Coordinates of C-alpha atoms and ligand atoms in Angstrom, one line a residue:
M1 CA -33.4 -16.8 -33.0
T2 CA -32.8 -19.4 -36.2
D3 CA -29.5 -18.3 -37.2
I4 CA -28.1 -18.8 -33.0
N5 CA -24.9 -20.1 -32.9
L6 CA -24.8 -23.2 -30.6
S7 CA -22.2 -25.6 -29.6
Y8 CA -22.3 -28.9 -29.5
N9 CA -21.7 -28.7 -25.5
E10 CA -25.3 -26.1 -25.6
K11 CA -26.5 -28.4 -27.8
R12 CA -26.3 -30.9 -25.3
L13 CA -26.7 -28.9 -21.8
L14 CA -30.3 -27.3 -23.5
L15 CA -30.8 -31.1 -24.3
A16 CA -30.3 -32.2 -21.2
L17 CA -31.8 -29.3 -19.0
D18 CA -35.3 -30.1 -21.4
R19 CA -35.0 -33.9 -20.1
A20 CA -34.6 -32.7 -16.9
G21 CA -37.6 -30.6 -17.1
G22 CA -36.0 -27.7 -17.3
S23 CA -33.9 -26.8 -14.1
A24 CA -31.1 -28.9 -12.8
T25 CA -27.9 -28.3 -11.3
P26 CA -24.1 -29.8 -12.3
A27 CA -23.9 -31.7 -9.8
D28 CA -27.5 -33.3 -10.6
M29 CA -25.6 -33.3 -14.5
V30 CA -23.0 -35.5 -14.0
A31 CA -24.7 -37.6 -11.4
S32 CA -27.0 -38.8 -14.2
G33 CA -24.4 -39.5 -16.9
D34 CA -25.6 -36.4 -19.6
F35 CA -21.8 -34.9 -18.9
S36 CA -18.9 -36.1 -16.9
L37 CA -17.6 -33.1 -15.5
E38 CA -19.0 -29.4 -14.2
V39 CA -16.7 -27.6 -15.9
E40 CA -18.4 -28.9 -19.2
I41 CA -21.8 -27.9 -18.4
M42 CA -20.9 -24.0 -16.6
G43 CA -18.9 -23.6 -19.7
A44 CA -21.6 -24.2 -21.5
A45 CA -24.1 -22.5 -19.5
S46 CA -22.8 -19.3 -19.3
W47 CA -22.7 -19.1 -23.2
L48 CA -26.5 -20.3 -23.1
E49 CA -26.8 -17.4 -20.6
S50 CA -25.3 -14.6 -22.8
K51 CA -27.5 -15.7 -26.1
G52 CA -30.4 -15.8 -23.3
L53 CA -31.0 -19.3 -23.9
A54 CA -30.6 -20.0 -19.9
S55 CA -30.1 -18.6 -16.6
V56 CA -28.0 -19.7 -13.5
S57 CA -29.0 -18.5 -10.3
E58 CA -26.7 -19.2 -6.8
E59 CA -28.1 -20.5 -3.6
S60 CA -25.1 -20.4 -0.9
T61 CA -25.6 -22.6 2.3
S62 CA -22.7 -22.3 5.2
Y63 CA -22.2 -24.9 7.3
Y64 CA -20.0 -25.6 10.3
V65 CA -17.0 -28.7 10.3
L66 CA -14.9 -30.4 12.2
G67 CA -11.2 -27.5 12.3
K68 CA -7.5 -28.9 12.6
G69 CA -7.4 -28.6 15.9
A70 CA -10.0 -30.8 16.2
G71 CA -10.1 -33.0 19.2
E72 CA -10.8 -33.9 23.0
L73 CA -11.1 -31.1 24.4
P74 CA -8.4 -30.1 27.2
E75 CA -11.3 -29.4 30.3
R76 CA -12.9 -33.2 29.9
K77 CA -8.6 -34.6 30.0
A78 CA -7.3 -32.1 32.7
C79 CA -11.3 -34.1 34.9
R80 CA -9.6 -36.5 33.9
L81 CA -6.7 -36.1 35.5
I82 CA -8.0 -34.8 38.2
S83 CA -9.9 -37.1 39.4
E84 CA -7.2 -39.9 38.9
A85 CA -5.3 -37.8 41.5
G86 CA -8.0 -38.8 43.8
G87 CA -10.0 -34.9 42.8
S88 CA -7.0 -32.8 43.5
L89 CA -4.0 -32.0 41.8
S90 CA -1.4 -29.0 41.8
M91 CA -1.1 -26.7 38.4
A92 CA 2.3 -27.9 38.2
D93 CA 1.3 -31.8 37.7
L94 CA -1.2 -30.8 35.6
A95 CA 1.7 -28.8 33.4
Q96 CA 3.7 -31.6 33.3
R97 CA 1.0 -34.0 32.2
M98 CA -0.7 -32.5 29.6
P99 CA 2.2 -29.7 28.7
G100 CA 1.2 -26.1 26.2
E101 CA -2.4 -27.6 26.3
D102 CA -2.3 -26.4 30.8
G103 CA -3.2 -23.0 30.1
I104 CA -6.2 -24.1 28.1
A105 CA -7.3 -26.1 30.3
V106 CA -7.1 -24.4 33.6
G107 CA -9.3 -21.9 31.7
W108 CA -12.2 -23.6 30.3
L109 CA -11.9 -25.3 34.0
K110 CA -12.7 -21.8 35.5
R111 CA -15.5 -20.6 33.4
K112 CA -17.2 -24.0 33.2
G113 CA -17.0 -24.0 37.2
L114 CA -15.3 -28.0 36.7
A115 CA -12.1 -26.9 39.6
D116 CA -11.7 -24.4 41.8
I117 CA -8.4 -23.1 42.1
T118 CA -7.1 -22.9 46.2
A119 CA -3.1 -22.5 47.9
V120 CA -2.2 -25.4 49.6
D121 CA 1.2 -25.5 51.7
G122 CA 2.1 -22.2 48.8
N123 CA 1.1 -24.6 45.7
R124 CA -1.8 -23.7 43.8
M125 CA -4.2 -27.5 43.8
L126 CA -7.1 -27.9 41.5
T127 CA -9.8 -29.3 43.4
L128 CA -12.9 -30.3 41.3
T129 CA -16.5 -29.6 41.9
D130 CA -19.6 -30.9 42.0
K131 CA -20.0 -30.0 38.5
G132 CA -16.5 -31.3 37.4
A133 CA -17.4 -34.8 39.0
E134 CA -20.8 -34.9 37.0
Y135 CA -19.6 -33.4 34.5
L136 CA -17.1 -36.2 34.4
V137 CA -19.8 -38.9 33.6
S138 CA -21.6 -36.7 31.2
I139 CA -21.1 -34.9 28.2
G140 CA -21.3 -31.3 27.5
A141 CA -23.6 -29.9 24.4
D142 CA -20.3 -28.2 22.2
E143 CA -18.8 -32.4 23.1
V144 CA -22.4 -33.4 20.8
L145 CA -22.3 -30.9 18.6
L146 CA -18.4 -31.8 17.3
E147 CA -19.3 -35.6 17.5
K148 CA -22.3 -35.1 15.5
L149 CA -19.5 -32.1 12.7
A150 CA -17.1 -36.0 12.8
H151 CA -19.3 -37.1 11.1
G152 CA -20.4 -34.6 8.3
P153 CA -21.2 -30.8 8.0
V154 CA -24.1 -29.5 10.1
P155 CA -26.1 -26.7 8.4
V156 CA -25.3 -23.1 10.9
S157 CA -29.3 -23.3 10.8
E158 CA -29.4 -26.0 13.0
V159 CA -26.3 -24.8 14.8
D160 CA -26.9 -23.9 18.6
A161 CA -25.3 -19.9 17.7
K162 CA -23.7 -19.7 21.4
I163 CA -22.0 -22.7 21.2
A164 CA -21.1 -22.3 18.0
K165 CA -19.6 -18.8 18.7
D166 CA -17.6 -21.1 22.4
L167 CA -15.7 -24.1 19.8
K168 CA -14.8 -21.2 17.1
G169 CA -13.3 -19.0 19.6
R170 CA -11.4 -21.9 20.1
Q171 CA -8.5 -22.3 18.0
G172 CA -9.0 -25.2 15.6
M173 CA -12.3 -26.6 16.8
I174 CA -14.6 -26.1 14.2
A175 CA -14.9 -23.8 11.1
E176 CA -17.3 -21.9 8.7
E177 CA -17.7 -23.2 5.8
T178 CA -19.9 -22.1 2.4
V179 CA -21.6 -24.7 -0.2
T180 CA -22.5 -22.7 -3.6
V181 CA -24.7 -24.5 -5.5
R182 CA -25.9 -23.6 -8.9
T183 CA -29.1 -24.5 -10.7
I184 CA -29.3 -23.9 -14.4
S185 CA -32.9 -22.8 -16.0
V186 CA -34.1 -23.0 -20.2
T187 CA -35.4 -19.0 -20.3
D188 CA -38.7 -19.3 -23.0
A189 CA -35.9 -18.5 -25.9
G190 CA -34.6 -22.1 -24.9
R191 CA -38.0 -23.7 -24.8
D192 CA -39.0 -22.2 -27.7
L193 CA -35.3 -23.1 -30.0
I194 CA -35.8 -27.1 -27.9
Q195 CA -39.6 -27.3 -29.5
R196 CA -38.2 -26.0 -32.8
G197 CA -35.9 -29.7 -32.4
I198 CA -32.2 -29.3 -31.7
E199 CA -29.7 -31.3 -34.3
L200 CA -27.1 -32.6 -32.3
R201 CA -23.8 -33.1 -34.2
E202 CA -20.0 -34.3 -32.5
E203 CA -17.9 -30.7 -33.6
V204 CA -13.9 -30.9 -33.6
T205 CA -12.6 -28.5 -31.9
D206 CA -8.8 -29.2 -32.2
V207 CA -7.5 -29.5 -35.9
T208 CA -4.8 -33.0 -35.5
D209 CA -2.8 -34.8 -37.3
T210 CA -4.2 -37.4 -37.9
L211 CA -7.4 -35.6 -38.6
I212 CA -5.8 -34.2 -42.2
Q213 CA -4.1 -37.4 -43.0
S214 CA -7.1 -40.0 -41.7
G215 CA -8.8 -37.3 -44.9
K216 CA -11.8 -37.3 -41.1
W217 CA -11.9 -33.8 -42.0
R218 CA -13.3 -33.8 -44.7
D219 CA -16.8 -35.1 -43.3
A220 CA -15.8 -33.5 -40.0
E221 CA -18.3 -31.0 -38.4
F222 CA -16.3 -27.8 -37.4
R223 CA -16.8 -26.0 -34.3
R224 CA -17.7 -22.2 -35.3
Y225 CA -15.9 -20.0 -33.9
D226 CA -17.6 -15.7 -32.6
V227 CA -14.0 -13.3 -32.1
G228 CA -16.2 -10.9 -31.7
T229 CA -18.0 -12.3 -29.1
F230 CA -17.9 -10.9 -25.9
A231 CA -15.9 -12.1 -23.2
P232 CA -14.1 -10.9 -20.1
A233 CA -10.8 -9.2 -20.1
V234 CA -8.3 -11.1 -18.2
Y235 CA -5.3 -9.0 -16.6
P236 CA -2.6 -11.1 -15.6
A237 CA 0.2 -9.5 -12.9
K238 CA 2.7 -7.5 -15.0
K239 CA 5.2 -5.2 -14.4
H240 CA 4.9 -1.5 -14.0
P241 CA 6.0 -0.1 -17.7
L242 CA 8.7 1.8 -15.7
S243 CA 10.4 -1.6 -14.1
R244 CA 10.3 -2.6 -17.7
L245 CA 11.8 -0.1 -19.4
A246 CA 14.6 0.2 -16.9
A247 CA 14.6 -3.5 -17.0
D248 CA 15.3 -2.7 -20.9
V249 CA 18.4 -0.2 -20.3
R250 CA 19.7 -2.5 -18.7
R251 CA 19.3 -4.9 -20.7
L252 CA 20.7 -3.0 -23.6
F253 CA 24.1 -1.4 -22.1
T254 CA 25.1 -4.8 -20.5
D255 CA 24.6 -6.9 -23.5
M256 CA 26.7 -4.4 -25.1
G257 CA 29.3 -5.6 -22.5
F258 CA 28.9 -2.0 -20.0
T259 CA 28.6 -3.1 -16.2
E260 CA 26.3 -1.0 -13.7
F261 CA 27.4 1.3 -10.8
D262 CA 25.0 2.9 -8.7
G263 CA 26.2 5.5 -5.7
E264 CA 25.1 7.3 -2.9
Y265 CA 22.0 9.9 -3.0
V266 CA 23.9 12.2 -0.3
Q267 CA 26.9 13.9 -1.9
P268 CA 29.4 16.5 -0.8
S269 CA 29.2 19.3 -3.0
F270 CA 32.8 18.6 -4.2
W271 CA 31.6 15.2 -5.8
N272 CA 28.6 16.0 -7.5
L273 CA 30.3 19.8 -8.9
D274 CA 33.3 20.7 -7.9
V275 CA 35.9 17.3 -9.0
M276 CA 33.4 18.0 -12.6
F277 CA 35.1 21.7 -12.9
I278 CA 31.4 23.8 -11.8
P279 CA 33.2 26.8 -11.2
Q280 CA 31.5 27.8 -7.2
D281 CA 29.7 30.4 -8.6
H282 CA 28.4 28.7 -11.3
P283 CA 24.2 28.8 -11.8
A284 CA 23.5 25.6 -10.8
R285 CA 24.9 25.4 -7.1
E286 CA 21.4 27.8 -6.7
L287 CA 20.0 27.1 -3.8
Q288 CA 16.7 27.7 -5.9
D289 CA 18.0 24.7 -8.2
T290 CA 19.4 22.2 -5.7
F291 CA 18.7 20.8 -3.0
Y292 CA 21.0 21.4 0.5
L293 CA 21.2 19.3 3.4
E294 CA 21.0 20.8 6.7
H295 CA 22.0 17.1 8.0
P296 CA 24.0 16.3 7.8
G297 CA 25.1 19.9 6.7
K298 CA 28.8 18.8 5.8
I299 CA 30.3 15.6 4.2
H300 CA 33.9 16.1 5.0
I301 CA 36.2 14.6 2.4
D302 CA 39.2 12.9 3.6
D303 CA 42.1 12.7 0.3
E304 CA 44.0 16.0 1.4
D305 CA 45.6 15.4 -1.8
L306 CA 42.7 15.2 -3.8
V307 CA 41.4 18.0 -2.3
A308 CA 44.9 20.7 -3.0
T309 CA 44.9 19.5 -6.9
V310 CA 40.6 19.9 -7.2
K311 CA 41.8 23.7 -5.4
A312 CA 44.5 24.4 -7.7
I313 CA 43.2 23.2 -10.9
Q314 CA 39.3 25.3 -10.0
E315 CA 41.8 28.2 -9.4
N316 CA 44.5 28.4 -12.2
G317 CA 44.1 24.9 -13.5
G318 CA 46.8 22.9 -11.2
D319 CA 49.2 21.2 -14.2
T320 CA 46.6 20.1 -16.5
G321 CA 47.0 23.4 -18.5
S322 CA 44.4 25.7 -18.5
T323 CA 43.8 28.9 -16.4
G324 CA 41.2 27.4 -14.3
W325 CA 38.3 29.4 -12.7
G326 CA 40.6 32.2 -10.8
G327 CA 39.3 33.7 -7.4
T328 CA 39.5 31.4 -4.2
W329 CA 38.5 28.1 -3.9
S330 CA 36.2 27.8 -1.1
R331 CA 36.3 23.8 1.0
E332 CA 33.6 24.9 2.5
M333 CA 31.5 25.4 0.0
A334 CA 33.1 21.9 -1.5
E335 CA 32.0 20.2 1.5
Q336 CA 28.5 21.3 1.9
A337 CA 26.2 18.5 2.0
L338 CA 23.5 17.9 -1.5
L339 CA 21.1 15.6 -3.1
R340 CA 23.0 15.2 -6.2
T341 CA 21.5 16.7 -8.6
H342 CA 23.2 14.3 -11.5
T343 CA 24.7 10.7 -11.7
T344 CA 27.3 12.4 -13.7
V345 CA 28.8 12.4 -10.0
N346 CA 28.4 8.2 -10.6
S347 CA 30.8 8.2 -13.4
L348 CA 33.9 10.8 -11.9
R349 CA 33.5 8.0 -8.4
Y350 CA 33.4 5.0 -10.5
I351 CA 36.7 6.9 -12.5
A352 CA 38.3 7.0 -9.2
E353 CA 38.1 3.9 -8.8
H354 CA 39.3 2.2 -12.2
P355 CA 41.0 5.2 -14.4
D356 CA 42.7 2.7 -16.4
A357 CA 41.4 2.2 -20.1
P358 CA 38.9 0.3 -21.4
Q359 CA 36.1 1.1 -19.5
K360 CA 32.7 1.1 -19.8
M361 CA 30.6 1.9 -17.2
F362 CA 26.5 3.3 -17.0
S363 CA 23.9 4.1 -14.3
L364 CA 20.3 3.9 -14.0
S365 CA 19.1 6.0 -10.8
R366 CA 17.6 8.7 -9.2
I367 CA 18.6 12.4 -9.1
F368 CA 17.1 15.8 -7.5
R369 CA 16.6 18.9 -8.5
K370 CA 14.5 22.0 -7.4
E371 CA 11.9 22.3 -9.9
S372 CA 8.6 22.9 -9.7
I373 CA 6.0 20.5 -10.6
D374 CA 4.7 20.6 -14.3
A375 CA 4.0 18.4 -16.8
T376 CA 7.8 18.1 -18.1
H377 CA 9.3 18.9 -14.9
L378 CA 9.5 16.7 -11.1
P379 CA 12.0 17.5 -8.6
E380 CA 13.0 13.9 -8.2
F381 CA 13.5 11.8 -12.1
T382 CA 15.8 9.3 -13.4
Q383 CA 18.9 9.5 -15.4
I384 CA 20.4 7.0 -17.8
E385 CA 24.5 7.6 -17.3
G386 CA 27.1 6.2 -18.8
I387 CA 30.9 6.6 -19.3
I388 CA 33.3 4.0 -21.9
I389 CA 37.4 4.3 -21.1
D390 CA 39.0 4.3 -24.3
E391 CA 42.5 4.4 -26.2
N392 CA 40.9 5.2 -29.1
G393 CA 37.4 6.8 -28.1
D394 CA 36.2 10.6 -29.9
F395 CA 33.2 12.1 -31.0
D396 CA 32.2 9.9 -33.5
M397 CA 32.4 7.0 -30.8
L398 CA 29.9 9.2 -28.6
V399 CA 27.8 9.7 -31.0
S400 CA 27.4 6.4 -32.8
L401 CA 27.2 4.8 -28.9
I402 CA 24.3 6.9 -28.5
R403 CA 22.5 6.7 -32.2
E404 CA 23.2 3.2 -31.2
F405 CA 20.9 3.1 -28.1
Y406 CA 18.4 5.7 -29.6
A407 CA 17.9 3.3 -32.1
K408 CA 17.4 0.0 -30.2
M409 CA 14.7 1.8 -28.0
G410 CA 13.5 2.3 -31.2
F411 CA 14.0 6.3 -31.4
D412 CA 15.0 6.6 -35.5
T413 CA 14.8 10.2 -35.0
I414 CA 17.4 12.1 -33.7
R415 CA 19.6 15.2 -33.7
I416 CA 22.6 15.7 -32.2
R417 CA 23.4 20.2 -31.1
P418 CA 26.3 21.0 -29.9
A419 CA 26.4 22.6 -26.2
Y420 CA 28.3 23.2 -23.4
F421 CA 28.5 21.9 -20.5
P422 CA 31.3 22.8 -17.6
Y423 CA 32.5 19.1 -17.9
T424 CA 33.1 18.4 -21.4
E425 CA 35.0 19.2 -24.5
P426 CA 33.2 18.8 -27.3
S427 CA 29.5 18.7 -25.9
L428 CA 26.1 17.9 -27.3
E429 CA 22.6 18.3 -26.7
L430 CA 20.6 15.3 -27.8
E431 CA 16.8 16.1 -29.1
V432 CA 13.9 14.2 -30.4
F433 CA 11.6 14.7 -32.2
F434 CA 8.1 14.5 -30.4
N435 CA 4.3 15.7 -30.6
G436 CA 5.5 18.4 -33.1
K437 CA 8.8 19.8 -31.5
W438 CA 11.7 18.4 -31.0
M439 CA 12.0 17.7 -26.7
E440 CA 15.8 17.4 -25.2
L441 CA 16.5 14.1 -24.1
G442 CA 19.8 14.8 -22.7
G443 CA 23.7 15.9 -23.1
A444 CA 26.7 13.8 -23.8
G445 CA 31.0 14.9 -24.3
I446 CA 34.6 14.3 -23.7
F447 CA 35.3 14.6 -20.2
R448 CA 37.5 17.7 -20.0
P449 CA 41.3 17.5 -18.8
E450 CA 40.8 19.3 -15.6
V451 CA 38.4 16.8 -15.0
V452 CA 40.3 13.3 -15.5
A453 CA 44.0 14.2 -14.6
P454 CA 43.6 14.1 -10.9
F455 CA 43.1 10.7 -11.6
G456 CA 45.2 10.1 -13.3
V457 CA 43.4 9.1 -17.0
K458 CA 45.7 8.7 -19.6
H459 CA 42.5 7.9 -22.0
P460 CA 39.8 10.6 -23.7
V461 CA 36.4 9.4 -21.6
L462 CA 33.0 10.0 -23.4
A463 CA 30.3 10.2 -20.9
W464 CA 26.8 10.7 -21.2
G465 CA 23.6 11.6 -18.9
F466 CA 19.9 10.8 -20.6
G467 CA 16.7 11.2 -18.9
F468 CA 14.5 8.1 -18.2
E469 CA 11.0 9.5 -17.9
R470 CA 11.3 11.5 -21.1
L471 CA 11.9 8.5 -22.5
A472 CA 9.0 7.2 -21.0
M473 CA 6.8 9.4 -22.0
L474 CA 8.5 8.6 -26.0
K475 CA 7.6 5.6 -25.8
W476 CA 4.3 5.8 -24.6
G477 CA 2.7 8.8 -26.1
I478 CA 2.5 10.3 -22.5
T479 CA 2.5 14.2 -22.0
D480 CA 2.3 14.3 -19.2
I481 CA 5.3 13.5 -17.1
R482 CA 3.6 13.0 -13.9
D483 CA 1.2 10.4 -15.6
L484 CA 4.2 8.5 -15.0
Y485 CA 4.2 8.4 -11.3
I486 CA 0.5 8.5 -10.0
S487 CA 0.0 4.9 -11.4
D488 CA -4.1 5.2 -12.4
I489 CA -5.2 1.4 -12.0
D490 CA -7.2 1.3 -15.4
D491 CA -3.9 2.9 -17.5
L492 CA -1.6 0.0 -15.8
K493 CA -3.8 -2.5 -16.7
S494 CA -4.2 -1.6 -20.2
N495 CA -0.5 -1.0 -20.4
Q496 CA 0.5 -4.1 -23.3
V497 CA 3.8 -6.1 -22.6
L498 CA 4.3 -6.4 -25.8
Ligands
LIG501 N1 25.0 16.1 -16.4 C1 24.7 16.4 -17.3 C2 22.7 16.5 -17.4 O1 22.6 16.1 -16.4 C3 24.7 15.7 -18.6 C4 25.9 15.1 -19.4 C5 26.4 14.3 -18.7 C6 26.1 16.0 -20.1 C7 27.6 13.5 -18.7 C8 27.3 15.7 -20.2 C9 28.1 14.7 -20.3 O2 22.3 17.1 -18.1

């Protein structure tokens, strides 16, 4: 116990409590001039409490106070108006004399039996009862309470419950407030310590330039900090980690001069698949991979020229020099509505509107695939997609963009492998080493002539689509993709912002 480390304020508090006979409230100690602020006392008290030298007890008392809407009771005002009018007044006149309050007044006149309502010549008249006349020269129990409250709070225990309940029910008349009084008491251990003697020396808590320049630091007693001591954890509000990662991705692309673009989740197969030179018998179109919709089941493609061009390219290559896929292309299949299976559809729709070089566009948005949910698959997930249309665009430019993106996101070890997509040539797949194995992060390539020809694009279009959730998993070492969307509050609290 002798090596117990007490701050200046803790020592002051022990001594003040001792002077007060062992226990006191913060208000008492401020009143006696021992301290100037209650917060100082409470801060020191909680430290003494954690060291077993003092204890803090709380007692709460409820009080009634006057509400913001307190004033003359409307039924009192109404009685006066009726009496001034000779004992009876029409409802219409009352409404004119106390607009907005007349309804409440009439309600209470009836409830308290102060006036009767009768119909005279089609007018509804209010007539004071005997009780009403008496009321005019007396004061109600509720008014007595209001009067008392006007002079200060009254403990709930001293107030008639029925009267309080009625006034509380009348909006804003009275309110309830709870006042908590804390009492700090010295424990036996605290008393022992006081008996052994406490030396009070002022401590320096902040090293200022004056302290250094004046040389006073030489004699100063510095407050000791125990960084290992218990302190309650504080969890300030912060954005969801996925939102923060999305903001990072967006910032990264916009810093590199890209513009964000997004489109609809619901697309005709035409834009999601056919325009992309995906053959109509491609496995990706299978029902087990794609969510086809019933409402709308079809989306009509208005652009007849584009339909004709895409049909020709699919069947025989059209004017592109390609041989196409052969067979007969079905417009009906192309008009089937689906939930987009990749955001590459955003890139194509963007190109359709902006076919000229240079262009730099990205999208960060949701896609849908009919996957069974497991540790690495979800039926809804997010893609980081983008294109560059550039006169000098080539495979090297694409690879360096990908490397730069991942390096900026903090991943240097990525691997690029040849791949196949129906819409790009050459194509690549990129992987990152994670948890002892290479994990696929996305695909990229240069759009084939069959894809860009219908829009009159004259320069190379570099395109990519990366997995967003995979990136999040890598960043935070998460092995189960479902954990990203479960939003476990403890995980969210402990997720670090920096
Ligand atoms: N659309 C591909 C996918 O979903 C990614 C990709 C985009 C590949 C653009 C090449 C070009 O995996």
